Short mmCIF file of C-alpha atoms in Angstrom, two decimals:
data_model
loop_
_atom_site.label_atom_id
_atom_site.label_comp_id
_atom_site.label_asym_id
_atom_site.label_seq_id
_atom_site.Cartn_x
_atom_site.Cartn_y
_atom_site.Cartn_z
CA UNK A 154 156.30 145.20 135.13
CA UNK A 155 159.38 147.21 133.88
CA UNK A 156 157.58 148.02 130.55
CA UNK A 157 154.47 149.21 132.28
CA UNK A 158 156.47 151.45 134.63
CA UNK A 159 158.52 152.85 131.74
CA UNK A 160 155.27 153.60 129.90
CA UNK A 161 153.99 155.50 132.90
CA UNK A 162 157.12 157.53 133.07
CA UNK A 163 156.96 158.44 129.34
CA UNK A 164 153.33 159.54 129.87
CA UNK A 165 154.32 161.61 132.85
CA UNK A 166 157.21 163.18 130.89
CA UNK A 167 155.34 164.13 127.84
CA UNK A 168 152.19 165.37 129.51
CA UNK A 169 153.85 167.32 132.27
CA UNK A 170 157.65 167.97 131.72
CA UNK A 171 157.65 168.47 127.89
CA UNK A 172 154.87 171.11 127.81
CA UNK A 173 156.78 173.21 130.38
CA UNK A 174 160.17 172.84 128.64
CA UNK A 175 158.96 173.15 124.92
CA UNK A 176 156.06 175.43 124.88
CA UNK A 177 156.82 177.71 127.77
CA UNK A 178 153.64 177.04 129.61
CA UNK A 179 153.59 178.59 133.03
CA UNK A 180 154.52 176.43 136.03
CA UNK A 181 151.71 175.12 138.19
CA UNK A 182 151.02 177.09 141.36
CA UNK A 183 153.72 176.71 143.82
CA UNK A 184 153.11 173.88 146.23
CA UNK A 185 154.18 173.98 149.89
CA UNK A 186 157.91 173.67 149.94
CA UNK A 187 159.36 170.56 151.53
CA UNK A 188 160.96 171.41 154.85
CA UNK A 189 163.97 169.68 156.37
CA UNK A 190 163.50 165.91 156.46
CA UNK A 191 160.26 166.13 154.34
CA UNK A 192 159.52 165.05 150.79
CA UNK A 193 157.62 166.46 147.95
CA UNK A 194 154.37 164.76 147.33
CA UNK A 195 153.01 163.98 143.78
CA UNK A 196 149.55 164.99 145.13
CA UNK A 197 150.66 168.67 145.56
CA UNK A 198 152.58 169.31 142.37
CA UNK A 199 153.40 166.46 140.10
CA UNK A 200 155.62 168.54 137.88
CA UNK A 201 157.94 169.48 140.73
CA UNK A 202 157.79 165.97 142.08
CA UNK A 203 158.64 164.37 138.74
CA UNK A 204 161.69 166.56 138.50
CA UNK A 205 162.99 166.18 141.95
CA UNK A 206 165.38 164.06 143.83
CA UNK A 207 162.44 162.80 145.83
CA UNK A 208 161.01 161.21 142.73
CA UNK A 209 164.35 159.34 141.94
CA UNK A 210 164.43 158.11 145.46
CA UNK A 211 160.84 157.13 145.61
CA UNK A 212 160.84 155.19 142.32
CA UNK A 213 163.37 152.83 143.85
CA UNK A 214 164.97 149.81 142.10
CA UNK A 215 164.43 148.80 138.58
CA UNK A 216 162.85 145.37 138.00
CA UNK A 217 166.33 144.09 136.92
CA UNK A 218 167.82 145.11 140.20
CA UNK A 219 164.88 143.70 142.23
CA UNK A 220 165.24 140.38 140.27
CA UNK A 221 168.98 140.13 141.06
CA UNK A 222 168.30 140.95 144.74
CA UNK A 223 165.61 138.33 145.06
CA UNK A 224 167.91 135.74 143.36
CA UNK A 225 170.65 136.53 145.88
CA UNK A 226 168.14 136.21 148.77
CA UNK A 227 166.93 132.94 147.39
CA UNK A 228 170.42 131.67 147.28
CA UNK A 229 170.93 132.55 150.89
CA UNK A 230 167.58 131.13 151.88
CA UNK A 231 168.47 127.84 150.10
CA UNK A 232 171.92 127.71 151.75
CA UNK A 233 170.32 128.20 155.19
CA UNK A 234 167.73 125.46 154.56
CA UNK A 235 170.53 123.09 153.50
CA UNK A 236 172.45 123.81 156.66
CA UNK A 237 169.39 123.41 158.86
CA UNK A 238 168.29 119.97 157.47
CA UNK A 239 164.59 120.34 158.26
CA UNK A 240 162.03 117.60 158.98
CA UNK A 241 161.15 115.32 156.18
CA UNK A 242 158.60 116.93 153.87
CA UNK A 243 158.99 120.33 155.29
CA UNK A 244 159.60 123.34 152.98
CA UNK A 245 163.06 123.68 154.44
CA UNK A 246 163.94 120.04 153.76
CA UNK A 247 162.73 120.02 150.24
CA UNK A 248 164.53 123.34 149.49
CA UNK A 249 167.67 122.42 151.34
CA UNK A 250 168.22 118.91 150.04
CA UNK A 251 167.49 119.85 146.50
CA UNK A 252 169.88 122.81 146.72
CA UNK A 253 172.56 120.61 148.29
CA UNK A 254 172.52 118.14 145.55
CA UNK A 255 172.45 120.86 142.87
CA UNK A 256 175.57 122.56 144.42
CA UNK A 257 177.46 119.35 144.91
CA UNK A 258 179.90 119.67 142.06
CA UNK A 259 181.96 116.73 143.12
CA UNK A 260 179.15 114.27 142.94
CA UNK A 261 177.66 115.82 139.80
CA UNK A 262 181.09 115.43 137.98
CA UNK A 263 181.75 111.99 139.40
CA UNK A 264 178.37 110.65 138.25
CA UNK A 265 178.45 112.28 134.78
CA UNK A 266 175.44 110.94 132.73
CA UNK A 267 175.22 107.74 134.90
CA UNK A 268 171.84 108.80 136.44
CA UNK A 269 170.30 108.56 132.92
CA UNK A 270 171.77 105.13 132.22
CA UNK A 271 168.59 103.15 133.16
CA UNK A 272 166.64 105.19 130.51
CA UNK A 273 169.46 104.76 127.91
CA UNK A 274 169.34 100.97 128.57
CA UNK A 275 165.59 101.00 127.99
CA UNK A 276 166.01 102.90 124.73
CA UNK A 277 168.62 100.36 123.58
CA UNK A 278 165.99 97.56 124.07
CA UNK A 279 163.23 99.13 121.95
CA UNK A 280 162.14 96.61 119.36
CA UNK A 281 158.58 97.86 118.43
CA UNK A 282 156.43 100.88 118.07
CA UNK A 283 154.76 99.78 121.33
CA UNK A 284 158.15 99.69 123.16
CA UNK A 285 158.87 103.16 121.68
CA UNK A 286 155.63 104.67 123.04
CA UNK A 287 156.06 102.86 126.33
CA UNK A 288 159.49 104.60 126.76
CA UNK A 289 158.05 107.95 125.62
CA UNK A 290 155.18 107.66 128.20
CA UNK A 291 157.77 107.13 131.04
CA UNK A 292 160.03 109.89 129.69
CA UNK A 293 157.02 112.32 129.46
CA UNK A 294 156.43 111.61 133.28
CA UNK A 295 159.96 111.59 134.45
CA UNK A 296 161.15 114.70 132.59
CA UNK A 297 159.43 117.63 130.96
CA UNK A 298 156.18 116.60 129.37
CA UNK A 299 156.71 118.66 126.34
CA UNK A 300 160.11 117.13 125.34
CA UNK A 301 159.29 113.87 123.60
CA UNK A 302 157.11 113.67 120.38
CA UNK A 303 154.42 116.11 121.64
CA UNK A 304 153.22 118.23 124.57
CA UNK A 305 150.28 117.71 127.00
CA UNK A 306 148.85 119.85 129.73
CA UNK A 307 145.83 119.73 131.93
CA UNK A 308 143.64 122.81 131.28
CA UNK A 309 140.11 124.10 131.50
CA UNK A 310 137.63 122.81 128.86
CA UNK A 311 136.55 125.63 126.60
CA UNK A 312 133.16 123.96 126.27
CA UNK A 313 132.70 123.35 130.01
CA UNK A 314 134.75 125.90 132.04
CA UNK A 315 134.23 123.92 135.24
CA UNK A 316 135.90 120.89 133.98
CA UNK A 317 139.63 120.15 133.36
CA UNK A 318 140.76 118.15 130.34
CA UNK A 319 143.96 116.95 128.85
CA UNK A 320 145.28 119.09 125.97
CA UNK A 321 147.65 117.70 123.41
CA UNK A 322 149.80 120.01 121.16
CA UNK A 323 152.93 119.80 118.92
CA UNK A 324 156.18 119.50 120.71
CA UNK A 325 159.28 117.46 121.26
CA UNK A 326 161.54 118.93 118.58
CA UNK A 327 164.43 121.48 118.60
CA UNK A 328 162.09 123.95 116.98
CA UNK A 329 160.61 124.66 113.46
CA UNK A 330 162.81 127.85 113.31
CA UNK A 331 165.90 125.60 113.04
CA UNK A 332 164.94 124.03 109.71
CA UNK A 333 163.06 126.32 107.13
CA UNK A 334 165.40 127.85 104.66
CA UNK A 335 163.43 131.10 104.86
CA UNK A 336 165.23 131.83 108.27
CA UNK A 337 168.36 133.60 107.39
CA UNK A 338 170.09 132.17 110.59
CA UNK A 339 168.80 128.58 110.05
CA UNK A 340 172.04 127.30 108.39
CA UNK A 341 174.15 128.71 111.26
CA UNK A 342 171.71 127.16 113.84
CA UNK A 343 171.89 123.82 112.14
CA UNK A 344 175.67 123.80 111.98
CA UNK A 345 175.73 124.44 115.67
CA UNK A 346 173.15 121.70 116.26
CA UNK A 347 175.20 119.24 114.18
CA UNK A 348 178.36 119.99 116.16
CA UNK A 349 176.51 119.57 119.37
CA UNK A 350 174.89 116.36 118.38
CA UNK A 351 178.22 114.88 117.06
CA UNK A 352 179.97 115.63 120.34
CA UNK A 353 177.20 114.10 122.46
CA UNK A 354 176.82 111.02 120.37
CA UNK A 355 180.62 110.56 120.41
CA UNK A 356 180.25 110.41 124.16
CA UNK A 357 177.45 107.88 123.90
CA UNK A 358 178.85 105.66 121.12
CA UNK A 359 182.63 106.15 121.50
CA UNK A 360 182.76 105.85 117.85
CA UNK A 361 183.21 108.75 115.37
CA UNK A 362 181.50 107.32 112.31
CA UNK A 363 178.54 106.16 114.39
CA UNK A 364 178.32 109.58 116.06
CA UNK A 365 178.18 111.32 112.65
CA UNK A 366 175.54 108.86 111.44
CA UNK A 367 173.36 109.39 114.60
CA UNK A 368 173.63 113.12 114.38
CA UNK A 369 172.48 113.08 110.81
CA UNK A 370 169.60 110.77 111.70
CA UNK A 371 168.36 113.14 114.31
CA UNK A 372 168.65 116.23 112.17
CA UNK A 373 166.67 114.47 109.38
CA UNK A 374 163.98 113.18 111.75
CA UNK A 375 163.54 116.49 113.60
CA UNK A 376 163.35 118.33 110.20
CA UNK A 377 160.51 116.00 109.15
CA UNK A 378 158.68 116.59 112.46
CA UNK A 379 159.14 120.46 112.31
CA UNK A 380 157.81 120.73 108.79
CA UNK A 381 154.25 119.75 110.09
CA UNK A 382 154.17 122.27 112.84
CA UNK A 383 152.38 125.02 110.91
CA UNK A 384 150.65 128.17 112.43
CA UNK A 385 148.82 127.50 115.84
CA UNK A 386 145.38 126.19 115.29
CA UNK A 387 142.29 126.20 117.72
CA UNK A 388 142.00 123.43 120.18
CA UNK A 389 139.19 120.95 119.30
CA UNK A 390 137.76 118.02 121.21
CA UNK A 391 138.53 114.63 119.84
CA UNK A 392 137.35 111.20 121.16
CA UNK A 393 139.90 108.51 121.69
CA UNK A 394 138.59 106.70 118.62
CA UNK A 395 139.09 109.81 116.57
CA UNK A 396 142.59 110.30 117.98
CA UNK A 397 143.33 106.63 116.86
CA UNK A 398 142.27 107.70 113.36
CA UNK A 399 144.46 110.75 113.39
CA UNK A 400 147.64 108.78 114.46
CA UNK A 401 146.77 105.13 114.14
CA UNK A 402 150.38 103.92 114.70
CA UNK A 403 150.21 105.12 118.35
CA UNK A 404 148.20 103.03 120.83
CA UNK A 405 146.69 106.03 122.57
CA UNK A 406 144.75 103.99 125.21
CA UNK A 407 147.85 102.16 126.22
CA UNK A 408 149.85 105.50 126.24
CA UNK A 409 147.23 107.14 128.38
CA UNK A 410 147.09 104.22 130.80
CA UNK A 411 150.86 104.49 131.13
CA UNK A 412 150.79 108.13 132.18
CA UNK A 413 148.02 107.53 134.55
CA UNK A 414 145.06 109.18 132.69
CA UNK A 415 141.87 107.71 133.91
CA UNK A 416 138.11 108.01 133.23
CA UNK A 417 138.27 109.85 129.88
CA UNK A 418 137.01 109.09 126.41
CA UNK A 419 138.11 112.34 124.87
CA UNK A 420 140.90 114.87 124.90
CA UNK A 421 141.42 118.31 123.39
CA UNK A 422 143.83 118.65 120.58
CA UNK A 423 145.72 121.38 118.65
CA UNK A 424 147.50 120.83 115.39
CA UNK A 425 145.95 117.71 113.97
CA UNK A 426 148.28 117.93 110.82
CA UNK A 427 151.16 117.55 113.21
CA UNK A 428 149.88 114.46 114.79
CA UNK A 429 148.89 112.95 111.47
CA UNK A 430 152.47 113.51 110.29
CA UNK A 431 153.93 112.19 113.57
CA UNK A 432 151.77 108.95 113.20
CA UNK A 433 153.12 108.47 109.74
CA UNK A 434 156.73 108.96 110.83
CA UNK A 435 156.29 106.48 113.64
CA UNK A 436 155.06 103.94 111.08
CA UNK A 437 157.76 104.56 108.43
CA UNK A 438 160.92 105.82 110.23
CA UNK A 439 163.31 103.01 111.36
CA UNK A 440 163.47 102.36 115.12
CA UNK A 441 167.20 103.09 115.05
CA UNK A 442 166.53 106.73 114.21
CA UNK A 443 163.95 106.90 116.93
CA UNK A 444 166.38 105.66 119.40
CA UNK A 445 168.81 108.29 118.50
CA UNK A 446 166.10 110.83 118.88
CA UNK A 447 165.27 109.70 122.27
CA UNK A 448 168.84 109.60 123.50
CA UNK A 449 169.64 113.18 122.50
CA UNK A 450 166.37 114.47 123.89
CA UNK A 451 166.90 112.65 127.14
CA UNK A 452 170.36 114.38 127.63
CA UNK A 453 169.05 117.81 126.37
CA UNK A 454 166.12 117.94 128.81
CA UNK A 455 168.30 116.90 131.77
CA UNK A 456 171.48 118.80 130.80
CA UNK A 457 171.10 121.39 133.75
CA UNK A 458 171.22 118.58 136.32
CA UNK A 459 174.31 116.83 135.11
CA UNK A 460 178.12 117.23 135.16
CA UNK A 461 180.11 120.31 134.00
CA UNK A 462 181.16 118.67 130.72
CA UNK A 463 177.61 118.00 129.67
CA UNK A 464 176.51 121.47 130.64
CA UNK A 465 179.36 123.15 128.80
CA UNK A 466 178.90 121.27 125.56
CA UNK A 467 175.23 122.27 125.59
CA UNK A 468 176.08 125.98 126.41
CA UNK A 469 178.53 126.14 123.45
CA UNK A 470 175.55 125.23 121.20
CA UNK A 471 172.87 127.26 123.05
CA UNK A 472 174.96 130.44 123.01
CA UNK A 473 174.35 130.59 119.24
CA UNK A 474 170.78 131.38 119.93
CA UNK A 475 171.10 133.37 123.24
CA UNK A 476 174.38 135.35 122.52
CA UNK A 477 175.48 134.73 126.10
CA UNK A 478 179.17 135.11 126.71
CA UNK A 479 179.23 132.72 129.66
CA UNK A 480 176.79 130.56 131.57
CA UNK A 481 174.98 131.65 134.66
CA UNK A 482 176.85 130.72 137.93
CA UNK A 483 175.95 127.23 139.44
CA UNK A 484 173.94 129.00 142.30
CA UNK A 485 171.69 130.99 139.97
CA UNK A 486 171.05 127.85 137.80
CA UNK A 487 170.09 125.85 140.84
CA UNK A 488 167.93 128.59 142.23
CA UNK A 489 165.99 128.76 138.88
CA UNK A 490 165.48 124.98 138.93
CA UNK A 491 164.08 125.22 142.49
CA UNK A 492 161.78 128.08 141.56
CA UNK A 493 160.38 126.10 138.59
CA UNK A 494 159.64 123.06 140.72
CA UNK A 495 159.31 124.27 144.26
CA UNK A 496 157.71 127.63 143.56
CA UNK A 497 155.09 127.62 146.42
CA UNK A 498 157.46 126.27 149.06
CA UNK A 499 160.22 128.73 147.99
CA UNK A 500 157.70 131.62 148.17
CA UNK A 501 156.38 130.63 151.54
CA UNK A 502 159.90 130.21 152.96
CA UNK A 503 160.91 133.60 151.55
CA UNK A 504 157.96 135.29 153.34
CA UNK A 505 158.79 133.47 156.56
CA UNK A 506 162.49 134.24 156.51
CA UNK A 507 162.07 137.83 155.67
CA UNK A 508 158.96 138.27 157.87
CA UNK A 509 156.90 139.66 155.18
CA UNK A 510 153.46 139.02 156.71
CA UNK A 511 152.71 142.74 157.23
CA UNK A 512 153.86 143.44 153.73
CA UNK A 513 151.61 140.77 152.19
CA UNK A 514 148.64 142.33 154.17
CA UNK A 515 149.68 145.85 152.95
CA UNK A 516 149.62 144.86 149.27
CA UNK A 517 146.46 142.78 149.63
CA UNK A 518 144.87 145.95 150.85
CA UNK A 519 146.26 147.84 147.78
CA UNK A 520 145.01 145.10 145.58
CA UNK A 521 141.52 145.39 147.11
CA UNK A 522 141.56 149.13 146.17
CA UNK A 523 142.25 148.20 142.58
CA UNK A 524 139.25 145.90 142.78
CA UNK A 525 137.10 148.76 144.28
CA UNK A 526 138.13 151.22 141.66
CA UNK A 527 137.32 148.81 138.87
CA UNK A 528 133.85 148.09 140.50
CA UNK A 529 133.12 151.80 140.42
CA UNK A 530 134.11 151.97 136.76
CA UNK A 531 131.78 149.15 135.95
CA UNK A 532 128.89 150.91 137.72
CA UNK A 533 129.33 154.13 135.80
CA UNK A 534 129.76 152.73 132.31
CA UNK A 535 126.84 153.91 130.07
CA UNK A 536 127.40 151.43 127.24
CA UNK A 537 127.11 148.29 129.35
CA UNK A 538 123.81 146.57 129.84
CA UNK A 539 122.53 145.75 133.41
CA UNK A 540 123.02 142.00 132.64
CA UNK A 541 126.59 142.41 131.49
CA UNK A 542 127.42 144.60 134.47
CA UNK A 543 126.05 141.95 136.75
CA UNK A 544 128.25 139.28 135.17
CA UNK A 545 131.22 141.65 135.22
CA UNK A 546 130.66 142.30 138.97
CA UNK A 547 130.39 138.58 139.53
CA UNK A 548 133.69 137.83 137.79
CA UNK A 549 135.37 140.75 139.59
CA UNK A 550 134.05 139.74 143.04
CA UNK A 551 135.22 136.15 142.62
CA UNK A 552 138.71 137.07 141.34
CA UNK A 553 141.52 135.81 143.53
CA UNK A 554 144.17 138.45 144.33
CA UNK A 555 147.22 136.44 145.11
CA UNK A 556 150.18 138.26 146.78
CA UNK A 557 153.12 135.93 146.63
CA UNK A 558 151.30 132.70 147.16
CA UNK A 559 147.78 131.31 147.84
CA UNK A 560 147.29 130.73 151.51
CA UNK A 561 144.85 127.96 150.85
CA UNK A 562 146.89 126.12 148.18
CA UNK A 563 145.93 122.37 148.18
CA UNK A 564 149.17 121.08 146.83
CA UNK A 565 150.65 119.02 149.57
CA UNK A 566 154.44 119.01 148.91
CA UNK A 567 155.21 116.93 151.87
CA UNK A 568 154.79 113.75 149.74
CA UNK A 569 157.56 114.82 147.32
CA UNK A 570 160.55 112.54 147.55
CA UNK A 571 163.76 114.62 147.67
CA UNK A 572 166.87 113.19 149.06
CA UNK A 573 170.53 114.02 149.57
CA UNK A 574 171.85 111.64 146.82
CA UNK A 575 172.21 112.85 143.26
CA UNK A 576 170.78 116.03 141.59
CA UNK A 577 169.52 114.37 138.39
CA UNK A 578 167.82 111.55 140.34
CA UNK A 579 166.06 114.09 142.50
CA UNK A 580 164.85 115.87 139.52
CA UNK A 581 163.45 112.68 137.97
CA UNK A 582 161.61 111.98 141.16
CA UNK A 583 160.32 115.59 141.45
CA UNK A 584 159.24 115.61 137.78
CA UNK A 585 157.26 112.39 138.19
CA UNK A 586 155.54 113.74 141.43
CA UNK A 587 154.57 116.88 139.57
CA UNK A 588 153.29 115.13 136.42
CA UNK A 589 151.49 112.52 138.29
CA UNK A 590 149.72 115.13 140.29
CA UNK A 591 148.97 117.10 137.11
CA UNK A 592 147.56 114.18 135.22
CA UNK A 593 145.29 113.25 138.12
CA UNK A 594 143.52 116.54 137.76
CA UNK A 595 142.30 115.66 134.19
CA UNK A 596 138.57 115.01 134.11
CA UNK A 597 137.93 116.63 137.41
CA UNK A 598 135.98 119.74 138.40
CA UNK A 599 138.02 122.93 138.67
CA UNK A 600 139.24 123.73 142.15
CA UNK A 601 140.35 127.28 142.40
CA UNK A 602 142.55 126.50 145.33
CA UNK A 603 144.42 123.91 143.17
CA UNK A 604 145.43 125.93 140.09
CA UNK A 605 148.49 123.85 139.45
CA UNK A 606 151.95 124.35 140.89
CA UNK A 607 152.50 127.88 139.76
CA UNK A 608 153.70 130.60 142.11
CA UNK A 609 157.35 131.33 141.41
CA UNK A 610 158.93 133.93 143.74
CA UNK A 611 160.02 136.13 140.74
CA UNK A 612 158.27 137.36 137.64
CA UNK A 613 155.95 140.00 136.43
CA UNK A 614 152.47 140.60 137.80
CA UNK A 615 150.23 138.16 135.93
CA UNK A 616 146.67 137.13 135.36
CA UNK A 617 145.74 133.39 135.29
CA UNK A 618 142.63 133.50 133.21
CA UNK A 619 141.73 129.90 133.70
CA UNK A 620 141.66 130.46 137.50
CA UNK A 621 140.48 134.12 137.37
CA UNK A 622 143.47 134.92 139.49
CA UNK A 623 145.75 138.07 139.69
CA UNK A 624 149.25 137.14 140.88
CA UNK A 625 151.84 139.50 142.21
CA UNK A 626 155.22 137.78 142.88
CA UNK A 627 157.74 138.69 145.58
CA UNK A 628 160.02 140.84 143.50
CA UNK A 629 157.01 143.25 142.88
CA UNK A 630 156.47 143.93 146.55
CA UNK A 631 159.82 143.63 148.32
CA UNK A 632 161.01 147.20 148.20
CA UNK A 633 158.22 149.60 147.64
CA UNK A 634 155.80 149.06 150.68
CA UNK A 635 155.81 152.25 152.91
CA UNK A 636 156.53 154.58 149.86
CA UNK A 637 154.14 157.20 148.74
CA UNK A 638 151.04 155.18 147.46
CA UNK A 639 151.19 157.23 144.15
CA UNK A 640 154.39 155.35 143.40
CA UNK A 641 153.16 152.05 144.68
CA UNK A 642 150.05 152.25 142.42
CA UNK A 643 152.26 153.14 139.39
CA UNK A 644 154.63 150.25 139.96
CA UNK A 645 151.56 147.89 140.41
CA UNK A 646 150.08 149.02 137.14
CA UNK A 647 150.23 145.41 135.72
CA UNK A 648 147.80 144.34 138.58
CA UNK A 649 145.35 146.82 137.14
CA UNK A 650 145.68 145.32 133.63
#
């Protein structure tokens, strides 16, 4: 949003202001002067308008300011929901209880990493490749599904756009950029990674020599995984039999059953070389190394939901990449967690608390004007055949224009289990709910009112191509309604993209 707005300003400056200043071109005919209490309009004289105080006032806040304002409002909204203690399953209850546990520093620091102990105990008991993959299946469901060995997502089938399929792709490593010697920063990154690993394993093992050994084991294993990443490749359909041939050391049918994938005999895969290498590593690398890999990945993926010590140790490592001087305050961190997992409820509650029904309708009407203008352009194109125009009109007419959130979203968050106990345990339950719901969509027909659980309150205007949906988040609409429509159109330029 910010880049598009900046581009528009540059265009305006170099096509209107610069010619007047540099080349001595005459000023445009004088427009009616603005009287007391009136404002210049860009419709009358854009040059005067672009150089006026009216323009500065009309342009309003930057996207950074809007983002910060929305975060503050989301904090206030979450605090109010926590104080109200809404009915079980309501948006207020889900937001309030998750916020409460995220902000409960006393409980977070008392619990430490104890909420993860059941998983650490299971990792300790791994005695076979089958045990390894069973634990990975549960971790993929209870945390982020891209954090252990590989990534999966439910997406439209490129060969049948009406059907959803499971996509597999490389994942579950610190990142290939950490290991290649061609990266000039790789050695510094590895040194920071090693320090972080040793501190974390010291906490787990309480033995310095064992901590050093475990850290080196993880570095070596992740380096071997990263080497097979390679450039992104096209997604290709593979049967379960073919998948077993690519990585035979993984019992794929058992894994898919564990995560709840049903009624499928094929998936879509990217990066077959990575999976071949992964299968070979699972066959040859000692289970002790895989256990250390799982332990560190478990803590890293949950670090934001644990005690201050765990978060600070990770921040000291992460700042090597980000350059951040200090971590975000707890309230902002928790709001970001809530956005990622409770996006639609957060957005609905935001519209309700701030009474934005009329604003939503205003921007919906603006979006329809974009659609109308695009339809006119299609009709007047001389290079497009009648058949192509008909297809373009069909896609345009079926496009969803979502302001904030879908009114008809099918996701029923009332069944999500959020309690006032411990933040990390809440996140485990929430992640399983999200991932179970996601995996259940695989193999089904596309339902455009069920595009997944997207719909965060903040962000740039975006286009979800698999759902043919243009989305305008809250921070794009909060401050500009009621301004001159020329400004509104300019600031909504990503919607036109």
